[in-house]
mmCIF file of C-alpha atoms and ligand atoms in Angstrom:
data_model
loop_
_atom_site.group_PDB
_atom_site.id
_atom_site.type_symbol
_atom_site.label_atom_id
_atom_site.label_comp_id
_atom_site.label_asym_id
_atom_site.label_seq_id
_atom_site.Cartn_x
_atom_site.Cartn_y
_atom_site.Cartn_z
ATOM 1 C CA MET K 1132 5.954 20.666 -14.047
ATOM 2 C CA LEU K 1133 9.317 19.616 -16.417
ATOM 3 C CA ARG K 1134 9.734 16.665 -16.684
ATOM 4 C CA LYS K 1135 13.351 14.859 -16.496
ATOM 5 C CA THR K 1136 14.697 13.908 -19.702
ATOM 6 C CA ILE K 1137 13.990 9.578 -20.278
ATOM 7 C CA LEU K 1138 16.806 7.964 -19.229
ATOM 8 C CA GLN K 1139 15.864 3.938 -20.595
ATOM 9 C CA PRO K 1140 13.555 3.389 -23.405
ATOM 10 C CA THR K 1141 9.429 3.850 -23.117
ATOM 11 C CA ASN K 1142 9.176 -0.004 -22.299
ATOM 12 C CA MET K 1143 11.318 -1.560 -20.134
ATOM 13 C CA PRO K 1144 9.728 -1.849 -17.211
ATOM 14 C CA ILE K 1145 9.939 1.103 -14.554
ATOM 15 C CA VAL K 1146 10.452 -0.569 -11.708
ATOM 16 C CA GLU K 1147 12.029 -4.399 -11.628
ATOM 17 C CA THR K 1148 12.830 -6.748 -8.718
ATOM 18 C CA GLN K 1149 15.034 -10.544 -8.979
ATOM 19 C CA ARG K 1150 15.146 -11.920 -6.945
ATOM 20 C CA LEU K 1151 15.721 -10.184 -3.851
ATOM 21 C CA ARG K 1152 16.196 -10.863 -0.984
ATOM 22 C CA ARG K 1153 16.569 -9.202 2.325
ATOM 23 C CA GLU K 1154 17.262 -10.503 5.404
ATOM 24 C CA PHE K 1155 17.945 -8.204 9.447
ATOM 25 C CA GLN K 1156 19.660 -9.566 11.804
ATOM 26 C CA ALA K 1157 16.922 -10.210 15.037
ATOM 27 C CA LYS K 1158 18.900 -9.647 19.166
ATOM 28 C CA LYS K 1159 19.771 -14.855 18.276
ATOM 29 C CA LYS K 1160 18.062 -15.556 14.857
ATOM 30 C CA VAL K 1161 18.005 -14.152 11.291
ATOM 31 C CA ILE K 1162 14.398 -12.533 10.063
ATOM 32 C CA THR K 1163 13.529 -12.534 6.012
ATOM 33 C CA ALA K 1164 11.528 -10.052 5.146
ATOM 34 C CA LEU K 1165 11.437 -10.424 1.647
ATOM 35 C CA GLU K 1166 12.104 -12.961 -0.819
ATOM 36 C CA ASP K 1167 12.989 -13.779 -4.220
ATOM 37 C CA ILE K 1168 11.474 -10.435 -5.206
ATOM 38 C CA ASP K 1169 10.863 -10.671 -8.225
ATOM 39 C CA LEU K 1170 8.766 -7.934 -9.836
ATOM 40 C CA GLN K 1171 8.007 -5.359 -12.381
ATOM 41 C CA VAL K 1172 6.500 -2.213 -12.523
ATOM 42 C CA GLU K 1173 5.216 -0.376 -15.553
ATOM 43 C CA GLU K 1174 6.026 3.147 -16.505
ATOM 44 C CA SER K 1175 2.743 5.950 -16.112
ATOM 45 C CA VAL K 1176 0.809 4.267 -13.458
ATOM 46 C CA VAL K 1177 -0.574 2.872 -10.387
ATOM 47 C CA PHE K 1178 0.829 -0.130 -8.100
ATOM 48 C CA GLY K 1179 -0.491 -1.506 -5.497
ATOM 49 C CA LEU K 1180 1.636 -4.103 -3.020
ATOM 50 C CA LEU K 1181 -0.813 -5.216 -0.778
ATOM 51 C CA GLY K 1182 -0.542 -7.808 1.644
ATOM 52 C CA PRO K 1183 -1.065 -7.876 6.204
ATOM 53 C CA ASN K 1184 1.564 -6.008 8.673
ATOM 54 C CA GLY K 1185 4.705 -7.101 8.818
ATOM 55 C CA ALA K 1186 4.385 -8.970 5.417
ATOM 56 C CA GLY K 1187 7.685 -6.606 3.851
ATOM 57 C CA LYS K 1188 6.213 -4.095 2.703
ATOM 58 C CA THR K 1189 8.234 -0.921 4.107
ATOM 59 C CA THR K 1190 11.462 -2.757 3.777
ATOM 60 C CA LEU K 1191 10.968 -3.771 -0.060
ATOM 61 C CA ILE K 1192 10.098 0.754 -0.686
ATOM 62 C CA ARG K 1193 12.982 1.574 1.401
ATOM 63 C CA ILE K 1194 15.018 -0.578 -1.281
ATOM 64 C CA LEU K 1195 13.488 0.593 -3.823
ATOM 65 C CA SER K 1196 13.773 3.950 -2.571
ATOM 66 C CA THR K 1197 17.129 3.292 -1.853
ATOM 67 C CA LEU K 1198 17.489 3.962 2.249
ATOM 68 C CA LEU K 1199 17.666 0.245 2.427
ATOM 69 C CA LEU K 1200 20.491 -2.310 0.071
ATOM 70 C CA PRO K 1201 18.990 -5.390 -0.437
ATOM 71 C CA THR K 1202 21.361 -8.259 1.289
ATOM 72 C CA SER K 1203 21.152 -10.316 -2.397
ATOM 73 C CA GLY K 1204 19.585 -10.522 -5.344
ATOM 74 C CA LYS K 1205 18.787 -7.430 -7.878
ATOM 75 C CA ALA K 1206 16.643 -4.126 -8.047
ATOM 76 C CA THR K 1207 15.976 -1.447 -10.311
ATOM 77 C CA VAL K 1208 14.884 2.308 -10.870
ATOM 78 C CA ALA K 1209 14.369 2.942 -14.376
ATOM 79 C CA GLY K 1210 17.230 0.919 -15.268
ATOM 80 C CA PHE K 1211 19.891 2.203 -12.648
ATOM 81 C CA ASP K 1212 21.433 -0.926 -9.739
ATOM 82 C CA VAL K 1213 19.771 0.512 -5.883
ATOM 83 C CA ALA K 1214 23.047 -0.482 -4.479
ATOM 84 C CA LYS K 1215 25.511 0.553 -7.118
ATOM 85 C CA GLU K 1216 23.678 3.869 -8.650
ATOM 86 C CA PRO K 1217 22.410 5.781 -6.425
ATOM 87 C CA GLU K 1218 22.240 8.313 -7.121
ATOM 88 C CA LYS K 1219 21.303 7.998 -10.212
ATOM 89 C CA ILE K 1220 17.469 6.965 -9.265
ATOM 90 C CA ARG K 1221 17.394 9.839 -6.537
ATOM 91 C CA PRO K 1222 16.631 12.938 -8.357
ATOM 92 C CA LEU K 1223 13.425 10.822 -10.347
ATOM 93 C CA ILE K 1224 11.821 9.778 -7.392
ATOM 94 C CA ASN K 1225 10.710 10.831 -4.247
ATOM 95 C CA MET K 1226 8.788 9.581 -1.276
ATOM 96 C CA ALA K 1227 6.306 9.139 1.667
ATOM 97 C CA SER K 1228 4.808 7.998 3.845
ATOM 98 C CA GLY K 1229 1.819 8.441 5.504
ATOM 99 C CA ALA K 1230 2.621 7.528 9.507
ATOM 100 C CA GLU K 1231 5.370 9.234 9.140
ATOM 101 C CA ARG K 1232 5.049 13.252 10.136
ATOM 102 C CA ALA K 1233 7.481 14.636 8.351
ATOM 103 C CA GLY K 1234 8.342 18.782 7.938
ATOM 104 C CA TYR K 1235 8.937 21.856 10.017
ATOM 105 C CA ASP K 1236 5.634 22.444 12.973
ATOM 106 C CA PHE K 1237 6.797 26.114 13.135
ATOM 107 C CA ILE K 1238 7.331 27.128 9.154
ATOM 108 C CA THR K 1239 3.307 27.266 6.747
ATOM 109 C CA ALA K 1240 3.107 24.456 4.494
ATOM 110 C CA ARG K 1241 4.064 26.648 1.720
ATOM 111 C CA GLY K 1242 7.805 27.472 3.486
ATOM 112 C CA ASN K 1243 7.639 23.285 4.130
ATOM 113 C CA LEU K 1244 7.074 22.629 0.161
ATOM 114 C CA TRP K 1245 9.890 24.980 -0.133
ATOM 115 C CA PHE K 1246 12.065 24.045 1.792
ATOM 116 C CA PHE K 1247 12.225 20.448 0.350
ATOM 117 C CA SER K 1248 12.412 21.448 -3.604
ATOM 118 C CA GLN K 1249 15.500 23.592 -2.955
ATOM 119 C CA LEU K 1250 16.880 19.893 -1.069
ATOM 120 C CA TYR K 1251 16.484 18.290 -5.123
ATOM 121 C CA GLY K 1252 18.104 21.417 -6.354
ATOM 122 C CA VAL K 1253 14.893 22.902 -8.734
ATOM 123 C CA ASP K 1254 14.726 26.354 -10.437
ATOM 124 C CA SER K 1255 12.935 28.798 -8.262
ATOM 125 C CA SER K 1256 10.762 29.436 -11.094
ATOM 126 C CA VAL K 1257 9.824 25.727 -11.125
ATOM 127 C CA ALA K 1258 9.295 25.452 -7.413
ATOM 128 C CA ASN K 1259 6.165 28.448 -7.090
ATOM 129 C CA ARG K 1260 4.721 27.790 -9.581
ATOM 130 C CA SER K 1261 4.449 23.650 -8.679
ATOM 131 C CA ILE K 1262 3.768 24.931 -4.648
ATOM 132 C CA GLU K 1263 0.268 26.825 -6.664
ATOM 133 C CA THR K 1264 -0.352 23.969 -8.633
ATOM 134 C CA LEU K 1265 -0.162 21.004 -6.130
ATOM 135 C CA SER K 1266 -1.710 22.358 -3.572
ATOM 136 C CA ALA K 1267 -4.854 23.626 -5.784
ATOM 137 C CA ALA K 1268 -5.050 19.662 -6.648
ATOM 138 C CA LEU K 1269 -4.492 18.766 -3.135
ATOM 139 C CA ARG K 1270 -7.304 22.267 -2.217
ATOM 140 C CA LEU K 1271 -4.309 22.798 0.033
ATOM 141 C CA GLU K 1272 -4.769 25.928 -0.779
ATOM 142 C CA ASN K 1273 -6.175 28.643 1.731
ATOM 143 C CA TYR K 1274 -3.949 25.813 4.740
ATOM 144 C CA LEU K 1275 -0.409 27.156 2.433
ATOM 145 C CA ASP K 1276 0.176 30.362 5.295
ATOM 146 C CA SER K 1277 -0.208 28.149 8.040
ATOM 147 C CA LYS K 1278 2.222 27.005 10.650
ATOM 148 C CA LEU K 1279 2.774 23.034 10.003
ATOM 149 C CA TYR K 1280 1.477 22.205 13.981
ATOM 150 C CA THR K 1281 -2.060 25.006 13.195
ATOM 151 C CA LEU K 1282 -2.436 21.340 10.543
ATOM 152 C CA SER K 1283 -5.556 18.801 10.853
ATOM 153 C CA THR K 1284 -4.070 15.247 10.168
ATOM 154 C CA GLY K 1285 -5.582 15.544 6.680
ATOM 155 C CA TYR K 1286 -4.109 18.414 5.314
ATOM 156 C CA ARG K 1287 -0.387 17.912 6.982
ATOM 157 C CA GLN K 1288 -0.902 14.568 5.086
ATOM 158 C CA ARG K 1289 -1.814 16.394 2.103
ATOM 159 C CA LEU K 1290 0.325 18.529 2.486
ATOM 160 C CA THR K 1291 3.653 15.279 3.083
ATOM 161 C CA ILE K 1292 1.606 14.176 -0.500
ATOM 162 C CA ALA K 1293 1.887 17.026 -2.250
ATOM 163 C CA ARG K 1294 6.545 16.499 -0.326
ATOM 164 C CA SER K 1295 6.468 13.393 -2.337
ATOM 165 C CA LEU K 1296 6.234 15.308 -5.913
ATOM 166 C CA ILE K 1297 7.791 18.787 -5.542
ATOM 167 C CA ASN K 1298 10.433 17.033 -7.357
ATOM 168 C CA ASP K 1299 8.138 16.091 -10.260
ATOM 169 C CA PRO K 1300 9.637 12.570 -9.618
ATOM 170 C CA ARG K 1301 9.026 9.503 -12.114
ATOM 171 C CA VAL K 1302 8.168 6.882 -9.585
ATOM 172 C CA VAL K 1303 6.938 7.754 -6.068
ATOM 173 C CA PHE K 1304 6.076 5.307 -3.332
ATOM 174 C CA LEU K 1305 3.888 6.190 -0.778
ATOM 175 C CA ASP K 1306 3.857 3.896 1.810
ATOM 176 C CA GLU K 1307 -0.020 3.646 3.685
ATOM 177 C CA PRO K 1308 -0.465 7.389 2.568
ATOM 178 C CA THR K 1309 -4.459 7.022 3.656
ATOM 179 C CA ILE K 1310 -4.177 5.355 7.429
ATOM 180 C CA GLY K 1311 -6.027 7.622 9.067
ATOM 181 C CA LEU K 1312 -7.640 9.399 7.588
ATOM 182 C CA ASP K 1313 -11.685 9.968 6.885
ATOM 183 C CA VAL K 1314 -13.336 7.958 3.557
ATOM 184 C CA MET K 1315 -13.964 11.553 2.000
ATOM 185 C CA THR K 1316 -10.076 12.924 1.968
ATOM 186 C CA ALA K 1317 -8.490 9.209 1.570
ATOM 187 C CA LYS K 1318 -10.979 9.527 -1.593
ATOM 188 C CA SER K 1319 -10.289 12.864 -2.447
ATOM 189 C CA ILE K 1320 -6.140 11.660 -2.157
ATOM 190 C CA ARG K 1321 -7.523 8.663 -4.475
ATOM 191 C CA GLU K 1322 -7.974 10.286 -6.826
ATOM 192 C CA PHE K 1323 -5.070 12.991 -7.077
ATOM 193 C CA LEU K 1324 -2.785 10.323 -7.415
ATOM 194 C CA VAL K 1325 -4.795 8.277 -9.702
ATOM 195 C CA SER K 1326 -4.957 11.629 -11.995
ATOM 196 C CA GLN K 1327 -0.773 11.887 -11.133
ATOM 197 C CA ALA K 1328 -0.621 8.374 -12.846
ATOM 198 C CA LYS K 1329 -3.101 9.393 -15.502
ATOM 199 C CA ASP K 1330 -2.403 13.116 -16.235
ATOM 200 C CA GLN K 1331 1.515 13.823 -15.454
ATOM 201 C CA LYS K 1332 2.450 10.161 -16.402
ATOM 202 C CA ARG K 1333 4.208 9.456 -13.482
ATOM 203 C CA THR K 1334 3.872 5.964 -11.904
ATOM 204 C CA ILE K 1335 2.804 5.951 -8.458
ATOM 205 C CA PHE K 1336 4.182 2.329 -6.179
ATOM 206 C CA ILE K 1337 2.265 2.197 -3.376
ATOM 207 C CA ALA K 1338 2.182 -0.448 0.062
ATOM 208 C CA THR K 1339 -1.251 -0.984 1.737
ATOM 209 C CA HIS K 1340 -3.025 -3.134 3.615
ATOM 210 C CA ASN K 1341 -6.492 -1.593 3.047
ATOM 211 C CA MET K 1342 -7.806 -3.355 -0.145
ATOM 212 C CA ALA K 1343 -10.332 -1.568 -1.246
ATOM 213 C CA GLU K 1344 -8.254 1.587 -1.980
ATOM 214 C CA THR K 1345 -6.265 -1.517 -4.169
ATOM 215 C CA GLU K 1346 -9.174 -2.324 -6.015
ATOM 216 C CA ALA K 1347 -10.211 0.949 -6.244
ATOM 217 C CA ILE K 1348 -6.902 2.312 -7.822
ATOM 218 C CA CYS K 1349 -4.801 0.328 -8.668
ATOM 219 C CA ASP K 1350 -4.082 -1.166 -12.167
ATOM 220 C CA ARG K 1351 -1.849 -3.384 -11.406
ATOM 221 C CA VAL K 1352 -1.133 -5.078 -7.746
ATOM 222 C CA ALA K 1353 1.009 -7.628 -6.585
ATOM 223 C CA ILE K 1354 0.700 -9.528 -3.063
ATOM 224 C CA ILE K 1355 2.586 -9.692 -0.664
ATOM 225 C CA ASP K 1356 2.201 -11.869 2.690
ATOM 226 C CA SER K 1357 5.598 -13.196 5.417
ATOM 227 C CA GLY K 1358 7.338 -11.768 2.384
ATOM 228 C CA ARG K 1359 6.851 -12.724 -0.589
ATOM 229 C CA ILE K 1360 4.894 -11.881 -3.791
ATOM 230 C CA VAL K 1361 1.854 -14.845 -3.871
ATOM 231 C CA ALA K 1362 0.167 -12.864 -7.676
ATOM 232 C CA CYS K 1363 0.373 -10.302 -8.353
ATOM 233 C CA ASP K 1364 -2.059 -8.485 -12.088
ATOM 234 C CA SER K 1365 -5.883 -5.797 -12.672
ATOM 235 C CA PRO K 1366 -7.093 -6.404 -9.584
ATOM 236 C CA ALA K 1367 -10.168 -7.767 -12.022
ATOM 237 C CA SER K 1368 -7.758 -10.330 -13.386
ATOM 238 C CA LEU K 1369 -6.743 -11.378 -9.909
ATOM 239 C CA LYS K 1370 -9.953 -11.819 -8.555
ATOM 240 C CA LYS K 1371 -11.283 -13.818 -12.047
ATOM 241 C CA ASN K 1372 -8.476 -16.671 -11.021
ATOM 242 C CA PHE K 1373 -8.233 -16.322 -8.242
ATOM 243 C CA GLY K 1374 -11.440 -14.674 -6.126
ATOM 244 C CA ALA K 1375 -14.150 -17.438 -5.529
ATOM 245 C CA PRO K 1376 -17.595 -16.650 -4.424
ATOM 246 C CA ALA K 1377 -18.154 -16.455 -0.290
ATOM 247 C CA THR K 1378 -20.194 -17.751 1.973
ATOM 248 C CA VAL K 1379 -21.260 -14.788 4.786
ATOM 249 C CA MET K 1380 -23.185 -15.941 8.429
ATOM 250 C CA GLU K 1381 -23.588 -13.816 10.152
ATOM 251 C CA VAL K 1382 -23.001 -15.128 14.335
ATOM 252 C CA SER K 1383 -24.677 -14.277 17.440
ATOM 253 C CA PRO K 1384 -23.096 -13.424 20.218
ATOM 254 C CA PRO K 1385 -18.694 -13.330 18.215
ATOM 255 C CA LEU K 1386 -17.108 -16.659 18.086
ATOM 256 C CA GLN K 1387 -14.201 -17.505 20.658
ATOM 257 C CA SER K 1388 -12.359 -18.294 18.129
ATOM 258 C CA LEU K 1389 -12.243 -19.861 13.916
ATOM 259 C CA GLN K 1390 -9.241 -22.707 14.923
ATOM 260 C CA ALA K 1391 -12.448 -25.669 14.918
ATOM 261 C CA ILE K 1392 -13.521 -23.760 11.504
ATOM 262 C CA SER K 1393 -10.743 -22.498 9.153
ATOM 263 C CA SER K 1394 -9.488 -27.116 10.003
ATOM 264 C CA VAL K 1395 -13.485 -28.192 8.174
ATOM 265 C CA ARG K 1396 -12.717 -30.110 5.293
ATOM 266 C CA GLY K 1397 -13.332 -28.012 2.044
ATOM 267 C CA VAL K 1398 -12.981 -24.528 3.958
ATOM 268 C CA LYS K 1399 -10.246 -23.440 1.649
ATOM 269 C CA GLY K 1400 -11.000 -19.889 4.473
ATOM 270 C CA ALA K 1401 -12.471 -18.313 6.926
ATOM 271 C CA THR K 1402 -12.260 -14.669 8.819
ATOM 272 C CA SER K 1403 -14.573 -13.168 11.214
ATOM 273 C CA ALA K 1404 -15.672 -9.032 11.019
ATOM 274 C CA ILE K 1405 -17.224 -7.703 14.428
ATOM 275 C CA ASP K 1406 -19.591 -5.494 13.524
ATOM 276 C CA ALA K 1407 -19.860 -4.544 16.969
ATOM 277 C CA ASP K 1408 -22.972 -1.255 16.689
ATOM 278 C CA ARG K 1409 -25.147 -4.996 16.536
ATOM 279 C CA GLY K 1410 -22.909 -7.108 18.457
ATOM 280 C CA VAL K 1411 -22.191 -10.098 16.192
ATOM 281 C CA ALA K 1412 -20.272 -10.835 13.418
ATOM 282 C CA ARG K 1413 -19.636 -11.356 10.185
ATOM 283 C CA LEU K 1414 -17.641 -14.939 9.460
ATOM 284 C CA LYS K 1415 -16.918 -15.087 5.480
ATOM 285 C CA LEU K 1416 -15.863 -18.372 4.513
ATOM 286 C CA ILE K 1417 -14.499 -19.771 1.197
ATOM 287 C CA VAL K 1418 -15.613 -23.238 0.433
ATOM 288 C CA ASP K 1419 -14.959 -25.632 -1.886
ATOM 289 C CA ASP K 1420 -18.023 -28.326 -0.938
ATOM 290 C CA GLU K 1421 -21.338 -26.740 -0.346
ATOM 291 C CA GLY K 1422 -21.707 -28.750 2.274
ATOM 292 C CA ALA K 1423 -18.856 -27.534 4.477
ATOM 293 C CA VAL K 1424 -21.962 -24.881 5.217
ATOM 294 C CA LYS K 1425 -23.802 -27.106 6.909
ATOM 295 C CA ALA K 1426 -20.784 -28.530 8.653
ATOM 296 C CA VAL K 1427 -19.604 -25.185 9.513
ATOM 297 C CA GLY K 1428 -23.268 -24.105 11.097
ATOM 298 C CA ALA K 1429 -23.227 -27.119 13.010
ATOM 299 C CA ILE K 1430 -20.011 -25.704 14.363
ATOM 300 C CA VAL K 1431 -22.112 -22.542 15.226
ATOM 301 C CA GLU K 1432 -24.502 -23.738 16.982
ATOM 302 C CA SER K 1433 -23.146 -26.498 19.281
ATOM 303 C CA SER K 1434 -20.799 -23.527 19.790
ATOM 304 C CA GLY K 1435 -23.751 -21.604 21.611
ATOM 305 C CA SER K 1436 -23.946 -19.237 19.036
ATOM 306 C CA LYS K 1437 -26.824 -18.895 16.596
ATOM 307 C CA VAL K 1438 -26.681 -18.300 13.216
ATOM 308 C CA LEU K 1439 -28.256 -15.309 11.933
ATOM 309 C CA GLN K 1440 -28.467 -14.396 8.372
ATOM 310 C CA SER K 1441 -26.423 -16.360 5.455
ATOM 311 C CA TRP K 1442 -26.408 -15.444 1.901
ATOM 312 C CA MET K 1443 -23.134 -15.488 -0.970
ATOM 313 C CA GLN K 1444 -21.017 -12.476 -2.584
ATOM 314 C CA GLU K 1445 -19.510 -11.791 -5.226
ATOM 315 C CA PRO K 1446 -15.563 -11.896 -4.448
ATOM 316 C CA SER K 1447 -13.109 -8.825 -3.391
ATOM 317 C CA LEU K 1448 -9.465 -8.763 -3.435
ATOM 318 C CA GLU K 1449 -10.357 -9.990 0.098
ATOM 319 C CA GLU K 1450 -11.499 -13.207 -1.663
ATOM 320 C CA VAL K 1451 -8.851 -12.637 -3.286
ATOM 321 C CA PHE K 1452 -6.109 -12.853 -0.193
ATOM 322 C CA ILE K 1453 -8.220 -15.831 1.347
ATOM 323 C CA SER K 1454 -8.307 -17.929 -1.316
ATOM 324 C CA LEU K 1455 -4.367 -17.548 -1.755
ATOM 325 C CA ILE K 1456 -3.134 -17.326 1.769
ATOM 326 C CA GLY K 1457 -5.972 -19.587 3.792
ATOM 327 C CA ARG K 1458 -7.213 -16.452 6.461
ATOM 328 C CA GLY K 1459 -7.840 -13.325 6.134
ATOM 329 C CA PHE K 1460 -5.696 -10.175 6.903
ATOM 330 C CA ALA K 1461 -6.947 -9.133 10.641
ATOM 331 C CA GLU K 1462 -6.434 -13.503 11.171
ATOM 332 C CA ARG K 1463 -2.497 -13.324 9.958
ATOM 333 C CA GLU K 1464 -2.517 -9.798 11.774
ATOM 334 C CA SER K 1465 -3.665 -11.094 15.125
ATOM 335 C CA GLU K 1466 -1.394 -14.348 14.948
ATOM 336 C CA ASP K 1467 1.020 -11.903 14.324
ATOM 337 C CA ALA K 1468 0.919 -10.009 17.640
ATOM 338 C CA ASN K 1469 1.063 -12.798 20.219
HETATM 339 N N1 LIG F 2816 15.412 -2.279 11.407
HETATM 340 C C1 LIG F 2816 14.810 -4.080 11.176
HETATM 341 N N2 LIG F 2816 14.665 -5.469 12.548
HETATM 342 C C2 LIG F 2816 14.986 -6.453 12.191
HETATM 343 N N3 LIG F 2816 13.827 -6.876 11.904
HETATM 344 C C3 LIG F 2816 12.827 -5.807 11.189
HETATM 345 C C4 LIG F 2816 13.577 -4.166 10.583
HETATM 346 N N4 LIG F 2816 12.076 -4.055 9.401
HETATM 347 C C5 LIG F 2816 11.562 -4.775 9.701
HETATM 348 N N5 LIG F 2816 12.033 -5.826 10.787
HETATM 349 C C6 LIG F 2816 11.036 -7.491 10.065
HETATM 350 O O1 LIG F 2816 11.366 -7.071 8.667
HETATM 351 C C7 LIG F 2816 9.394 -7.519 8.373
HETATM 352 C C8 LIG F 2816 8.878 -7.009 7.791
HETATM 353 O O2 LIG F 2816 8.646 -5.569 8.192
HETATM 354 P P1 LIG F 2816 8.166 -4.551 7.541
HETATM 355 O O3 LIG F 2816 7.895 -3.400 8.527
HETATM 356 O O4 LIG F 2816 8.359 -4.407 5.541
HETATM 357 O O5 LIG F 2816 6.663 -5.078 6.627
HETATM 358 P P2 LIG F 2816 4.968 -3.972 6.343
HETATM 359 O O6 LIG F 2816 4.009 -5.094 5.626
HETATM 360 O O7 LIG F 2816 5.617 -3.333 6.101
HETATM 361 O O8 LIG F 2816 4.217 -4.054 7.376
HETATM 362 P P3 LIG F 2816 3.312 -3.353 8.233
HETATM 363 O O9 LIG F 2816 1.821 -3.322 7.613
HETATM 364 O O10 LIG F 2816 3.153 -3.658 9.939
HETATM 365 O O11 LIG F 2816 3.320 -1.431 8.127
HETATM 366 C C9 LIG F 2816 8.595 -7.627 9.864
HETATM 367 O O12 LIG F 2816 8.826 -9.310 10.392
HETATM 368 C C10 LIG F 2816 9.755 -7.087 10.854
HETATM 369 O O13 LIG F 2816 9.236 -7.309 11.829
HETATM 370 MG MG1 LIG F 2817 4.311 -1.022 7.081
#
């Protein structure tokens, strides 16, 4: 692929925000979706924006891809201001969302890629070459001449990713790129995205609530919650600096509420996930006082449940999030739903 002329010194961050804020006027109140966001993203990295539902991920992606204006503060992409110079940014970027059903159903996959390449003014021979290269890398080649409506979710999503690269962007913003995909398809798309950053020197900016995805492929991760960045570093440093080992308790029957447990002295965070096959709950605790584990065990027993077994687990990004926020994604998301 032809690489566009580099328009800025290479040591500048490709994406930068300073005290970026975005408010939405809801019926009776103002919702602050983003508050004082300061970010710096270097070139050719896979950068993850990790946060639960409603954290502000899509809002930030929409601002950085010039679809939405900030309320205050500043954001630049390739050195250009998103509010003042969006037309200079647009040819250098692309954006796709795993949740959208983008494209034209009654046109072939190839026709769709061609159409989007022409919207970006890509030269015909370059566009044809890119369609071949991208579809080979994303294993789409056998479906190129199929109409879009005949493709499964996985292949549609591969096409969405191919479309997001058709203009050879320096930065691509992907909102939940592997949502709803089976494990193997998600894995192959992740590997493809890593190769895009490493081999094509592209910056891949991914918003996701998938912690394992972030841990597997991101060079750097910003953890976002309620519109604020609570930490930003490599997954390894985040785990080193914020991740405490967790105590996992298998509990049956599952508890009705985590409230009593979260308020035990020494419990920094607690989450619960149901193992539906076995009808048990996995209670994950981060404690800064060993006595707290015993106290939690007593609460479980007194509420009529049993602790079947318990063990220690090395920190992952989930433990980092629990340590920083005091609860897991599932708890945060169910609070939002209430
Ligand atoms: N157009 C809008 N009008 C009013 N409120 C909005 C609008 N867009 C987003 N919000 C609110 O801003 C906050 C952040 O939303 P956003 O969609 O950015 O979160 P998200 O991290 O992408 O969540 P999800 O994981 O569910 O996609 C939420 O409280 C949301 O309700
Ligand atoms: Mg979103």
